[in-house]
Coordinates of C-alpha atoms in Angstrom, one line a residue:
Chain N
X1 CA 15.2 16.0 3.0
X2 CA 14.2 13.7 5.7
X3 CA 17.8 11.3 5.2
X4 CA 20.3 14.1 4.5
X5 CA 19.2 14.7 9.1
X6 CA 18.7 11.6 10.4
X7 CA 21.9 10.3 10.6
X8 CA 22.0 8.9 14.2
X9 CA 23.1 5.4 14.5
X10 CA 23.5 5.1 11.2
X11 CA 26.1 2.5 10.7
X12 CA 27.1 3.5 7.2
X13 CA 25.5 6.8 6.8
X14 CA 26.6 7.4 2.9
X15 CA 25.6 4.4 1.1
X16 CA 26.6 4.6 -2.4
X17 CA 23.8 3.3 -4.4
X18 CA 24.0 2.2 -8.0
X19 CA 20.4 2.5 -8.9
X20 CA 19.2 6.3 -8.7
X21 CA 15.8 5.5 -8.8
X22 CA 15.5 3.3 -5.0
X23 CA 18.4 5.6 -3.9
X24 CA 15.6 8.9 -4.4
X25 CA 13.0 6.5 -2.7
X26 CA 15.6 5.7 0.1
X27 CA 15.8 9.1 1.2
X28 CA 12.4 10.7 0.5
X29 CA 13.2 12.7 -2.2
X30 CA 11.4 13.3 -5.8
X31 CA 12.6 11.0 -8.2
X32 CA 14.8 12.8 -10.6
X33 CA 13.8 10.2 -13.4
X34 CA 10.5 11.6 -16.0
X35 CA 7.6 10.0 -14.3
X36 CA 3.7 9.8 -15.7
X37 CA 1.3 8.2 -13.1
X38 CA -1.6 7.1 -16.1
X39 CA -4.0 6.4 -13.1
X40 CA -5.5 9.2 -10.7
X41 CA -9.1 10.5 -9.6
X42 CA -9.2 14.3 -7.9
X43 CA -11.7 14.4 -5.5
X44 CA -13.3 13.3 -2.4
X45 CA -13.9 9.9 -1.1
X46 CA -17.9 8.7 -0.6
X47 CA -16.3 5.6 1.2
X48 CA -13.8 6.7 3.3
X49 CA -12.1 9.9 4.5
X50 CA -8.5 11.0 3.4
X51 CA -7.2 14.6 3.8
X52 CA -7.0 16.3 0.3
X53 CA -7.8 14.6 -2.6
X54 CA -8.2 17.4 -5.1
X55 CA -6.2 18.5 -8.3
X56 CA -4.1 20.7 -6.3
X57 CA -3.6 18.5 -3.4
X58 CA -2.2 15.8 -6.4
X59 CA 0.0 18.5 -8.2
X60 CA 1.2 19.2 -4.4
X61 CA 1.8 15.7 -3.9
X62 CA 3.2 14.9 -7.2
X63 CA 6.2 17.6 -6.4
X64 CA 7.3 15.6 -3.4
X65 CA 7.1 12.1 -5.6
X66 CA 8.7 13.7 -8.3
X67 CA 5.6 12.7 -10.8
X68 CA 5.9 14.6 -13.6
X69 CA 2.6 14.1 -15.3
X70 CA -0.9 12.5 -14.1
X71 CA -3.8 11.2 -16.1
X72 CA -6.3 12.5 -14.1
X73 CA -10.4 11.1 -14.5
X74 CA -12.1 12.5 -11.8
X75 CA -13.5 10.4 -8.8
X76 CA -17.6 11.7 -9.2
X77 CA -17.1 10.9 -13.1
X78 CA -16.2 7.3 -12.5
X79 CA -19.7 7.5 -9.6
X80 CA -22.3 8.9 -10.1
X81 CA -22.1 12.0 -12.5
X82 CA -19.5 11.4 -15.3
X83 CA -20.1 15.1 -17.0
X84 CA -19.7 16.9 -13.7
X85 CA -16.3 15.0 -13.2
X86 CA -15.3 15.8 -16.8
X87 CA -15.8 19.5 -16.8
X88 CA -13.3 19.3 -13.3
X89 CA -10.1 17.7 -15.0
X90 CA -11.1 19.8 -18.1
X91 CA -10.6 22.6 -15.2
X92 CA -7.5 21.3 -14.5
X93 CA -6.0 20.3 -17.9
X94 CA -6.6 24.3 -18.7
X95 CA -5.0 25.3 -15.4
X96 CA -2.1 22.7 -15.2
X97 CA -1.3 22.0 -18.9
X98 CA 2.2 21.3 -18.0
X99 CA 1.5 18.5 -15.2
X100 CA -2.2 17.5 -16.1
X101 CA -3.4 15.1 -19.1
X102 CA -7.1 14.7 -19.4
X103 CA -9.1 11.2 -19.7
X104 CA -12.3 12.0 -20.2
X105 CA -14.7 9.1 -18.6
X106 CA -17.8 7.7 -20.6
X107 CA -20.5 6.1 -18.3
X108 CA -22.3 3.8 -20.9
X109 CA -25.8 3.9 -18.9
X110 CA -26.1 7.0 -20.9
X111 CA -25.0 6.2 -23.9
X112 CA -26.0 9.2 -26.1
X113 CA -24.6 11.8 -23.8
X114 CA -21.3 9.6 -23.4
X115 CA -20.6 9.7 -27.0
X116 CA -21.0 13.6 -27.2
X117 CA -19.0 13.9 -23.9
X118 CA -16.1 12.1 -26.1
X119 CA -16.3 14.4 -28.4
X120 CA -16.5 17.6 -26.7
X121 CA -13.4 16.4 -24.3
X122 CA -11.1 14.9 -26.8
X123 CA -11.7 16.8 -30.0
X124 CA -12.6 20.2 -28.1
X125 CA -10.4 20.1 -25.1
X126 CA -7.4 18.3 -25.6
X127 CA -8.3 15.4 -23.5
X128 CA -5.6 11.9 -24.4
X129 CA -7.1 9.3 -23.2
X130 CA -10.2 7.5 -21.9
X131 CA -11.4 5.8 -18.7
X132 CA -13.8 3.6 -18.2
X133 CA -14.8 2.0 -15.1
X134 CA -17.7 -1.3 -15.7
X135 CA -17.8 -2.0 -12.1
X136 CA -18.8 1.4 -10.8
X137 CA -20.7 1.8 -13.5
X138 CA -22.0 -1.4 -13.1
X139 CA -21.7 -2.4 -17.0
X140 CA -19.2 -5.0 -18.7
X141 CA -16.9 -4.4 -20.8
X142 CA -18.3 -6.3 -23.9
X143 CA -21.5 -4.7 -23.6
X144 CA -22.8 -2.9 -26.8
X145 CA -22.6 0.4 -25.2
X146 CA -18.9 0.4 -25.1
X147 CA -18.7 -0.5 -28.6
X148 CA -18.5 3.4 -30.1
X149 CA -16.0 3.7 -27.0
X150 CA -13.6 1.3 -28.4
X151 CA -14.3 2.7 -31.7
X152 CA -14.0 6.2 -30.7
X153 CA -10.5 5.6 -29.0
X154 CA -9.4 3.1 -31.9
X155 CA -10.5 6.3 -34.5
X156 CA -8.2 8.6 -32.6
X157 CA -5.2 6.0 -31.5
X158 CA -5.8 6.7 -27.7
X159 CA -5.4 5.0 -24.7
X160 CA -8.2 3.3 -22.6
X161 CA -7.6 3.2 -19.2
X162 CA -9.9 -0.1 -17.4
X163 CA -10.6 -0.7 -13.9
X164 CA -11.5 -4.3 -14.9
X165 CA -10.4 -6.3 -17.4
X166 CA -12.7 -9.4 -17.2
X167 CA -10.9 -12.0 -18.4
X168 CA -7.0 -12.7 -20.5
X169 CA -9.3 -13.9 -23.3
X170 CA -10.9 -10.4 -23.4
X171 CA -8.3 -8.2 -23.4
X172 CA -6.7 -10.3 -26.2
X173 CA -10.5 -9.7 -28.1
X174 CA -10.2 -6.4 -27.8
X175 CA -7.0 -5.9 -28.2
X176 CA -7.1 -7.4 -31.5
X177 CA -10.2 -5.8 -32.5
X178 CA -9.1 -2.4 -31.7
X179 CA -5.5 -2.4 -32.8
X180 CA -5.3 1.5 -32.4
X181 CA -6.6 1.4 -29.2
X182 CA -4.3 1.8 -26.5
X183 CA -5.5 -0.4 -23.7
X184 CA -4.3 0.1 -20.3
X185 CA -5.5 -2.4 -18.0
X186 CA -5.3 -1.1 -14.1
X187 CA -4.7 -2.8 -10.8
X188 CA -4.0 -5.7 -14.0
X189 CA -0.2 -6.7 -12.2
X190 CA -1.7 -7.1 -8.7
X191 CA -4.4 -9.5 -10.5
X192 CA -1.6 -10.9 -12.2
X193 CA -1.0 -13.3 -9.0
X194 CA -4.6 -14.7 -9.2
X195 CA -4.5 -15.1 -13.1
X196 CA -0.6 -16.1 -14.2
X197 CA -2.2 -16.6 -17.7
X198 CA -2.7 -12.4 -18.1
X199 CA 0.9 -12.3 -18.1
X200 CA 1.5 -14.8 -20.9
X201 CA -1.5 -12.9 -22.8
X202 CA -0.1 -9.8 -22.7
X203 CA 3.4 -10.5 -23.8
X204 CA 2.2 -10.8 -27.4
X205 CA 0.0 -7.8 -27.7
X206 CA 1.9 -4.3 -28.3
X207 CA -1.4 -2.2 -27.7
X208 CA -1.6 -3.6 -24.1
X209 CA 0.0 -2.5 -21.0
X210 CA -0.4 -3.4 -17.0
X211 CA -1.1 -1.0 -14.6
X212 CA 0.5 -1.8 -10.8
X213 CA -1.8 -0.5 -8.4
X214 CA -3.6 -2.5 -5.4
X215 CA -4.0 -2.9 -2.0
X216 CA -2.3 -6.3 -1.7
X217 CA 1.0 -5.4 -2.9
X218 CA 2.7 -8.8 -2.2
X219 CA 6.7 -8.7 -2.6
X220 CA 8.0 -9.6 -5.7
X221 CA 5.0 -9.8 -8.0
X222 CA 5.9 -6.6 -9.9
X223 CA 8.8 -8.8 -11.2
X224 CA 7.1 -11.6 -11.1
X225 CA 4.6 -10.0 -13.8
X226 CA 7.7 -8.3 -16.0
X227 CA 9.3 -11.9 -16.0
X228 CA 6.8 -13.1 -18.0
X229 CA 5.2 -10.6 -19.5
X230 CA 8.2 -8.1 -20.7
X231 CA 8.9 -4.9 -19.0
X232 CA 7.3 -2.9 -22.4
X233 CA 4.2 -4.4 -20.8
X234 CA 4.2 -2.8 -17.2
X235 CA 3.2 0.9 -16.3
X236 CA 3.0 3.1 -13.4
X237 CA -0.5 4.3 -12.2
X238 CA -1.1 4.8 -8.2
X239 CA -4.8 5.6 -8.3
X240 CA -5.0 8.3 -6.2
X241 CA -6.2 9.3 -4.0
X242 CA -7.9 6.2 -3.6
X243 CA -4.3 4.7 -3.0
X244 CA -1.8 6.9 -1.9
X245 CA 0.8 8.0 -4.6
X246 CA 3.4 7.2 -2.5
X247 CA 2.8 4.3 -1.7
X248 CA 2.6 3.2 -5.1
X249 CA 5.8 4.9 -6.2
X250 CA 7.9 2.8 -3.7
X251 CA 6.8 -0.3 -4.9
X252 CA 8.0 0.6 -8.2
X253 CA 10.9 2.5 -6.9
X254 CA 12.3 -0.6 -4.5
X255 CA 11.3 -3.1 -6.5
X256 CA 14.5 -6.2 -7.8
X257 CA 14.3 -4.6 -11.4
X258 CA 17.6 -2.6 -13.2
X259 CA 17.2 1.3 -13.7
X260 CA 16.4 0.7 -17.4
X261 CA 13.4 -1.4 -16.4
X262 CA 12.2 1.0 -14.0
X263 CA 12.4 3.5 -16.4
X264 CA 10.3 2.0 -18.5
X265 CA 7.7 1.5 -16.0
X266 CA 8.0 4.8 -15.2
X267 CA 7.4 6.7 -18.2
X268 CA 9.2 4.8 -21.3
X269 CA 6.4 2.6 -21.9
X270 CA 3.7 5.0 -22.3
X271 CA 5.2 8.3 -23.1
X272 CA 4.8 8.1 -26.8
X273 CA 0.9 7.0 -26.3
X274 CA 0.5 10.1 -24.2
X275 CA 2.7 12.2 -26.6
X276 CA 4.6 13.7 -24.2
Chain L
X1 CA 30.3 -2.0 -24.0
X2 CA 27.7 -1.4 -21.4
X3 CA 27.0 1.9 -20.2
X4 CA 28.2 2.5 -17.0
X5 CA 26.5 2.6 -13.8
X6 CA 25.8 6.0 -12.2
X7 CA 26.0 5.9 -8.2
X8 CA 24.4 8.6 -6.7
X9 CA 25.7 8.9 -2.8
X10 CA 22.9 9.1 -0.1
X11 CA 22.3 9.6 3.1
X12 CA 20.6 6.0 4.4
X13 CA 17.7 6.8 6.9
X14 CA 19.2 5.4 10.0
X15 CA 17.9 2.2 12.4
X16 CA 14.0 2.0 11.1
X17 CA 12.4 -0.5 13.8
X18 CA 9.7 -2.9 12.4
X19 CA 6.9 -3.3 14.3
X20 CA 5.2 -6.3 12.2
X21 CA 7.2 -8.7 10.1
X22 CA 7.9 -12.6 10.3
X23 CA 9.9 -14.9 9.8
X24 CA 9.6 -19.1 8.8
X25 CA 7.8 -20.4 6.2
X26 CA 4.6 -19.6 4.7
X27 CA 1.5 -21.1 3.4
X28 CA 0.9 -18.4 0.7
X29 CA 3.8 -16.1 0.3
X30 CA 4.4 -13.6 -2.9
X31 CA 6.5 -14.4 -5.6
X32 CA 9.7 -13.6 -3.8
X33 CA 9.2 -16.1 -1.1
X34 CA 9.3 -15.6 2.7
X35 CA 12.0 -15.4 5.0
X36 CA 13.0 -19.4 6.1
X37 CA 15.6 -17.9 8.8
X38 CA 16.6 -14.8 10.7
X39 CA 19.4 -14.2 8.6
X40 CA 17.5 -13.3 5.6
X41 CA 14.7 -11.6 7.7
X42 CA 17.3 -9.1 8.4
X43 CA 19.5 -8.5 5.4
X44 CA 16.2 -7.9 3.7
X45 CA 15.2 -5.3 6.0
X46 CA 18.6 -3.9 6.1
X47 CA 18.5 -2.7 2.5
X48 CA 15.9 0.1 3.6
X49 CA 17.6 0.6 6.6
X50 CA 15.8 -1.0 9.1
X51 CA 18.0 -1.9 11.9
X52 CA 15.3 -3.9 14.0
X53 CA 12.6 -5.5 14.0
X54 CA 9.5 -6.8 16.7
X55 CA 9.3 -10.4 15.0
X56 CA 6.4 -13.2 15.7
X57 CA 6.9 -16.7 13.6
X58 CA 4.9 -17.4 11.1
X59 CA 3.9 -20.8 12.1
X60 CA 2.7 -19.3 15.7
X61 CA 0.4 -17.8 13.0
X62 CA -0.4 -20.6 10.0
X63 CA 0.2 -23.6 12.7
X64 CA -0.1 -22.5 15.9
X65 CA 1.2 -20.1 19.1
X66 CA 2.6 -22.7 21.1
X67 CA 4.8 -24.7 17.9
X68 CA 5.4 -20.7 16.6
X69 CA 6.6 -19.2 19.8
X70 CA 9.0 -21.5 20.8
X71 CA 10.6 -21.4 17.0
X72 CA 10.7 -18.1 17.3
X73 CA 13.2 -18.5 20.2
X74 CA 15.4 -20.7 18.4
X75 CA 15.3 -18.9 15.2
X76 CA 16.3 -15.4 16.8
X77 CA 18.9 -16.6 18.6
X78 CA 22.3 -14.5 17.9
X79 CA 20.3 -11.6 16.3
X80 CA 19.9 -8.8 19.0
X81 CA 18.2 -6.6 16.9
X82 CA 15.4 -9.0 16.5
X83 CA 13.1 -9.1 19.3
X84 CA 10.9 -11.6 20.0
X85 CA 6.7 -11.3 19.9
X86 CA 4.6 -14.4 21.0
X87 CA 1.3 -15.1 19.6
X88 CA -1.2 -15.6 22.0
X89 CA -4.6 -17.8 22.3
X90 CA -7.6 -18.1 24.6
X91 CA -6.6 -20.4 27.5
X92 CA -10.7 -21.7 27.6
X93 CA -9.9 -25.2 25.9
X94 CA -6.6 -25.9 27.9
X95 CA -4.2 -25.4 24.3
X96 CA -2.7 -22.3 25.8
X97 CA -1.8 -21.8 29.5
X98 CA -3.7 -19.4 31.7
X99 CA -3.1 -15.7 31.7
X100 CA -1.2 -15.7 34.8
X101 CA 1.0 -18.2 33.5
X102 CA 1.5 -16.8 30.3
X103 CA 3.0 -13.9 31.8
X104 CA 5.6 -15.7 34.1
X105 CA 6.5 -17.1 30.8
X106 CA 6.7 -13.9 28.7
X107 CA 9.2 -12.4 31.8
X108 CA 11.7 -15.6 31.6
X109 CA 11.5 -15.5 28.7
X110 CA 11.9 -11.6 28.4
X111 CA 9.5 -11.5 25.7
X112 CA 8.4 -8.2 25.7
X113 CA 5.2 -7.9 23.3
X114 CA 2.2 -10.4 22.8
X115 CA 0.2 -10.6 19.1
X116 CA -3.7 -11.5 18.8
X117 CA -5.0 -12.2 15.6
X118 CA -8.9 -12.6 16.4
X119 CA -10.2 -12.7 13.2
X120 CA -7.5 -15.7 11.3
X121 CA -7.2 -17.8 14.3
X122 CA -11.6 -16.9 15.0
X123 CA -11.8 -16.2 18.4
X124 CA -14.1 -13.6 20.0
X125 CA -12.2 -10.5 22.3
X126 CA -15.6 -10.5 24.7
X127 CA -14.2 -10.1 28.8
X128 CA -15.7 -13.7 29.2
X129 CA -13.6 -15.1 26.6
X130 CA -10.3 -12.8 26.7
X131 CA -10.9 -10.7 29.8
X132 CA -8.1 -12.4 31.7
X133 CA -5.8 -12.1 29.0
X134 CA -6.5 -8.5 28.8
X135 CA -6.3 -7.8 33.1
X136 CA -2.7 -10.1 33.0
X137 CA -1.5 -8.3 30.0
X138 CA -2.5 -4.3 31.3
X139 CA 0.2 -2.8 32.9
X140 CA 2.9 -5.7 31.8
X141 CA 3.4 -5.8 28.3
X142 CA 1.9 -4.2 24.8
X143 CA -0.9 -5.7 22.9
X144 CA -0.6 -6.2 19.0
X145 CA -3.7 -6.8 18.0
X146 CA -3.9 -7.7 14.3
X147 CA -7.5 -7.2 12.4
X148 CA -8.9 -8.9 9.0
X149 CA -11.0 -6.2 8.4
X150 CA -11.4 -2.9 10.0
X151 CA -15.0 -3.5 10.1
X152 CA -17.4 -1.5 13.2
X153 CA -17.4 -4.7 15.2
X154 CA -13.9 -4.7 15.1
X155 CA -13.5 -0.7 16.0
X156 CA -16.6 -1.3 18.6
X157 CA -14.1 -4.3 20.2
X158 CA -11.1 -2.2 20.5
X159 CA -13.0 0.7 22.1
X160 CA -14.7 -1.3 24.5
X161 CA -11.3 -3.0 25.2
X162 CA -9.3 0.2 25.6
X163 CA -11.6 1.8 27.9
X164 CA -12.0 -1.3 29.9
X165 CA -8.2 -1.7 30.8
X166 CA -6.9 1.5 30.0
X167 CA -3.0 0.5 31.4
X168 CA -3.2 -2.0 28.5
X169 CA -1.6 -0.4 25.4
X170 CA -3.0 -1.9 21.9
X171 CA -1.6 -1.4 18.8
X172 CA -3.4 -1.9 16.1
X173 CA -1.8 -4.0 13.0
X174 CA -2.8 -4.9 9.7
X175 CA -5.2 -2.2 9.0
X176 CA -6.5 -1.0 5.3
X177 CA -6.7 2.1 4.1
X178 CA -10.2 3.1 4.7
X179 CA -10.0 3.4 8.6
X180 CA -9.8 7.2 9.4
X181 CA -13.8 8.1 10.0
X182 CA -13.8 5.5 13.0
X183 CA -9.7 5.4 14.3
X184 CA -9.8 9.4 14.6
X185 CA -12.1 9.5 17.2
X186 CA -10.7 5.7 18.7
X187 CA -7.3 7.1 18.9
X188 CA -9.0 10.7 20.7
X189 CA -11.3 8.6 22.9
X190 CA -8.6 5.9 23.7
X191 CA -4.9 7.5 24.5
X192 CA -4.2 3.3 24.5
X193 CA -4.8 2.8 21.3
X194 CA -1.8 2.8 18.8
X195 CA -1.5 2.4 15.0
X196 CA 0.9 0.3 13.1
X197 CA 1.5 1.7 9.7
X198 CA 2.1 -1.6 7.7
X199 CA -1.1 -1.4 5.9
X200 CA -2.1 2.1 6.4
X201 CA -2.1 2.7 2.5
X202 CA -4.5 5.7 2.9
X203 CA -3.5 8.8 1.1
X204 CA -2.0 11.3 3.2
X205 CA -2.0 8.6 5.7
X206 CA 0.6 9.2 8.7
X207 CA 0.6 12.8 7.7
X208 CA -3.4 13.2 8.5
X209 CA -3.2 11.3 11.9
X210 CA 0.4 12.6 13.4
X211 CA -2.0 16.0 12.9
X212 CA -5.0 15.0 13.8
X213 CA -3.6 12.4 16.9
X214 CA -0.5 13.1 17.2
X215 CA 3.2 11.2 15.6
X216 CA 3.6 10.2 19.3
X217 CA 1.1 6.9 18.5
X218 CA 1.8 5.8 15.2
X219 CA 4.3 3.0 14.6
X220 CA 6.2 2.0 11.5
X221 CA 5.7 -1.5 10.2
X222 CA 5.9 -3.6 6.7
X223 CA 3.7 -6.8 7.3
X224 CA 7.2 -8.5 6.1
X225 CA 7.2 -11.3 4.4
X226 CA 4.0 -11.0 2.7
X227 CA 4.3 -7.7 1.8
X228 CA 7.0 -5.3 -0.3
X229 CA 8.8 -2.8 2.2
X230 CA 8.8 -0.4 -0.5
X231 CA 5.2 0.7 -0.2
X232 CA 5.2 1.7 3.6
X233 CA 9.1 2.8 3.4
X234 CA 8.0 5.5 0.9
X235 CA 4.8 6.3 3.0
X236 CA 6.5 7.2 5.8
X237 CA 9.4 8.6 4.5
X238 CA 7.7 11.0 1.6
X239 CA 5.0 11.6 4.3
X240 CA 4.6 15.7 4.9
X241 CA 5.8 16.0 9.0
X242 CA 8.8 17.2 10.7
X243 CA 11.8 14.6 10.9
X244 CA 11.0 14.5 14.6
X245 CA 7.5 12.9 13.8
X246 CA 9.1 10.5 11.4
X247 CA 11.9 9.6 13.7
X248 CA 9.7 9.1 16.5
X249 CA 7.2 7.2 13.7
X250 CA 10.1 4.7 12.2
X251 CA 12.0 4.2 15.8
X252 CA 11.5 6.1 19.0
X253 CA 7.9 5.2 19.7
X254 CA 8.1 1.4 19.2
X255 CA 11.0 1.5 22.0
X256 CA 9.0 3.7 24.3
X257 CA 6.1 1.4 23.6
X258 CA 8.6 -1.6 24.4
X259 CA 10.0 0.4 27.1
X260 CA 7.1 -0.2 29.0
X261 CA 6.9 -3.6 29.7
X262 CA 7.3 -4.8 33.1
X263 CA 10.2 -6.1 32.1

């Protein structure tokens, strides 16, 4: 691609690298390790404008990252209509079963038709996971209609992907209450800066992993995070389109962490959750 | 024994040119520090193939322009592909000299681009309050003009400025992602208006604009040190234009921009 032309002035134009992850980046091209972005919402912006957006758009993109595999919640489902936004990525776990996993999102200001929505998505249409999101949907996380959530995904062993995660003290609550539960707390490394103690909580708890995407991503504090907390507790999400792909991937991709690590980030941490 | 390690021969992206990044201390940096001399600055940036860089201090920033800019002289010197940027401050309460001055300074000192940040270092960008600054600086040298927020008093600011003095270019810096309903038209109404990418984390980004504006105004940055390069490295360089657009993106426009300085 794009580095294999642009070779002008280029003091050392081969530049063997010894990591084949930030040598991909480097040049532009898909990474050739397995990749699984856990974090991504087809569909348009209310806030703000960016071209694409939808589940093709994503599957487009993710050939140029090399992304494997994207958990896809839809953007309306985690605003203002949760069904509407389930029935889309049900749309595109049927059309892209091969690139697409399903998390079917639960708005608990309805809490009846949330529960049946679990049910119909998970044990009728192969969704893996679950997304919640309290501060769109204005609720927190400890509040009693997230209970048959956390029971639902701790019944079935699956993952709950969380916008917010309150406080260290919760996310070790929960954690411990819902030991089948997979809890995957988003944007949770970037936050890691303002609360060092998330890292030292997570360490210890095996159902728990960080997400990495944010808008202030400061240098170093992916590391920072997988110094303290372990590597087995870091994933890669980029919440698209809300944050580019891209742009998440090469913070990942460049960041001072060995192949092995990265490769965990990438995929070996959550792989088995996702059963792929 | 330990496995061995797999190299993988590439192609580097050559001479990338850094439109925002600094270097001296810092009151807040990330976990992996700032950059505490030039040296540094640049070895750093090398690793991702950036070959120069339009540098301010960060104390003309966190302390002030007139400690900053004069650090940023010393710490540059012997690094030719670091070029200097001074900071620059309203001349109203006699801290900062007077446009006209200012500018004789910027040409001994062959200082070729001038920084604002409005919003950290709260000043207003009104003609009574900056208007001098803005008639000294049109036609001379290029305007980075680094925003807190892209907020509509901000974008109402920069169009009023743009169409005012339209021989001053302004670059935009340290924008978020959620810019594109207001910069599209800016950047159409205002051929003076340019966008630094260090922030641009939209999806799509650089690929929406170069289409929608043209590559011809859009110029790579990585808000160095606060910041990871990897972010806007892989923005630009996964981003879906022509390798003319991104070579014009990651080099050629910030040294016709720099090109037209008085200078």
């Amino acid at each position: 691609m794009f580095g294999h032309v642009w070779r002008h002035n280029a003091p050392h134009p081969h530049h063997h690298h010894p990591d084949p992850v930030a040598a991909d980046a480097l040049a532009g091209e898909p990474l050739s390790d397995f990749v699984i972005d856990v974090h991504s919402h087809p569909g348009p912006g209310t806030n703000f404008f960016y071209q694409g957006g939808g589940a093709g758009d994503l599957l487009r993109v993710m050939d140029k990252t090399g992304v494997d595999y994207s958990c896809f919640s839809a953007y309306t489902a985690i605003g203002p209509d949760f069904v509407r936004g389930n029935e889309l990525v049900a749309r595109a776990v049927r059309d892209h079963p091969d690139r697409v996993i399903g998390f079917a999102v639960p708005n608990p200001n309805y809490p009846e038709l949330a529960k049946e929505e679990l049910i119909r998505r998970v044990d009728e249409q192969g969704f893996r996971g679950i997304k919640i999101h309290s501060t769109c949907h204005e609720y927190p996380i400890h509040g009693p209609n997230y209970v048959p959530v956390y029971e639902f995904a701790d019944d079935h062993g699956l993952p709950i992907l969380s916008h917010t995660y309150d406080t260290p003290a919760r996310i070790r609550q929960l954690a411990t209450t819902y030991p089948n539960a997979r809890f995957i707390w988003a944007h949770a490394i970037w936050q890691h800066i303002r609360t060092p103690d998330l890292a030292l909580t997570v360490r210890d708890l095996p159902n728990v992993f960080c997400e990495m995407s944010g808008s202030g991503n400061r240098r170093g504090q992916i590391e920072a995070f997988v110094k303290v907390a372990g590597v087995e507790s870091a994933v890669f999400g980029s919440d698209y389109p809300v944050l580019g792909q891209t742009w998440q991937m090469g913070n990942v991709a460049h960041a001072d962490l060995t192949h092995d690590e990265k490769r965990k980030i990438f995929s070996g941490n959550i792989r088995g959750v996702l059963g792929l | 024994m330990a496995a061995p390690v797999r190299f993988r021969t590439i192609t580097i992206v050559a001479e990338l040119f850094d439109a925002n990044c600094a270097v001296g201390m810092v009151s807040r940096p990330g976990p992996a520090g700032a950059f505490l001399n030039s040296d540094d600055l640049a070895a750093h940036q090398a690793r991702f193939g950036i070959g120069k860089a339009l540098v301010y201090h960060s104390l003309a920033l966190e302390e002030h322009p007139a400690a900053g800019n004069e650090l940023l002289m010393q710490a540059l010197k012997g690094h030719d592909s670091l070029l200097p940027s001074w900071l620059a401050l309203p001349h109203h309460t006699g801290e900062f000299p007077e446009p006209a001055r200012f500018v004789e300074e910027l040409h001994s000192a062959c200082v070729r681009a001038v920084r604002i940040f409005p919003d950290d270092q709260r000043f207003l960008t009104d003609d009574w309050v900056l208007g001098d600054l803005f008639a000294a600086l049109a036609g001379q040298v290029p305007l980075f003009w680094h925003i807190d927020a892209f907020s509509n008093a901000t974008v109402r600011d920069l169009y009023r400025v743009a169409t005012n003095y339209p021989d001053l270019q302004i670059v935009v810096c340290d924008v978020d992602k959620m810019i594109n309903r207001s910069m599209t038209p800016l950047m159409r109404e205002a051929p003076n208006i340019w966008l630094e990418t260090g922030g641009y984390r939209t999806h799509r980004g650089i690929e929406y604009l170069s289409n929608a504006v043209g590559a011809d105004r859009l110029v790579f940055g990585t808000k160095l040190p606060w910041q990871a390069v990897g972010p806007p490295h892989a923005e630009l360089m996964y981003a879906d234009i022509d390798d003319d657009a991104r070579r014009a993106i990651g080099t050629s426009n910030l040294e016709r921009l720099l090109a037209m300085a008085a200078w």
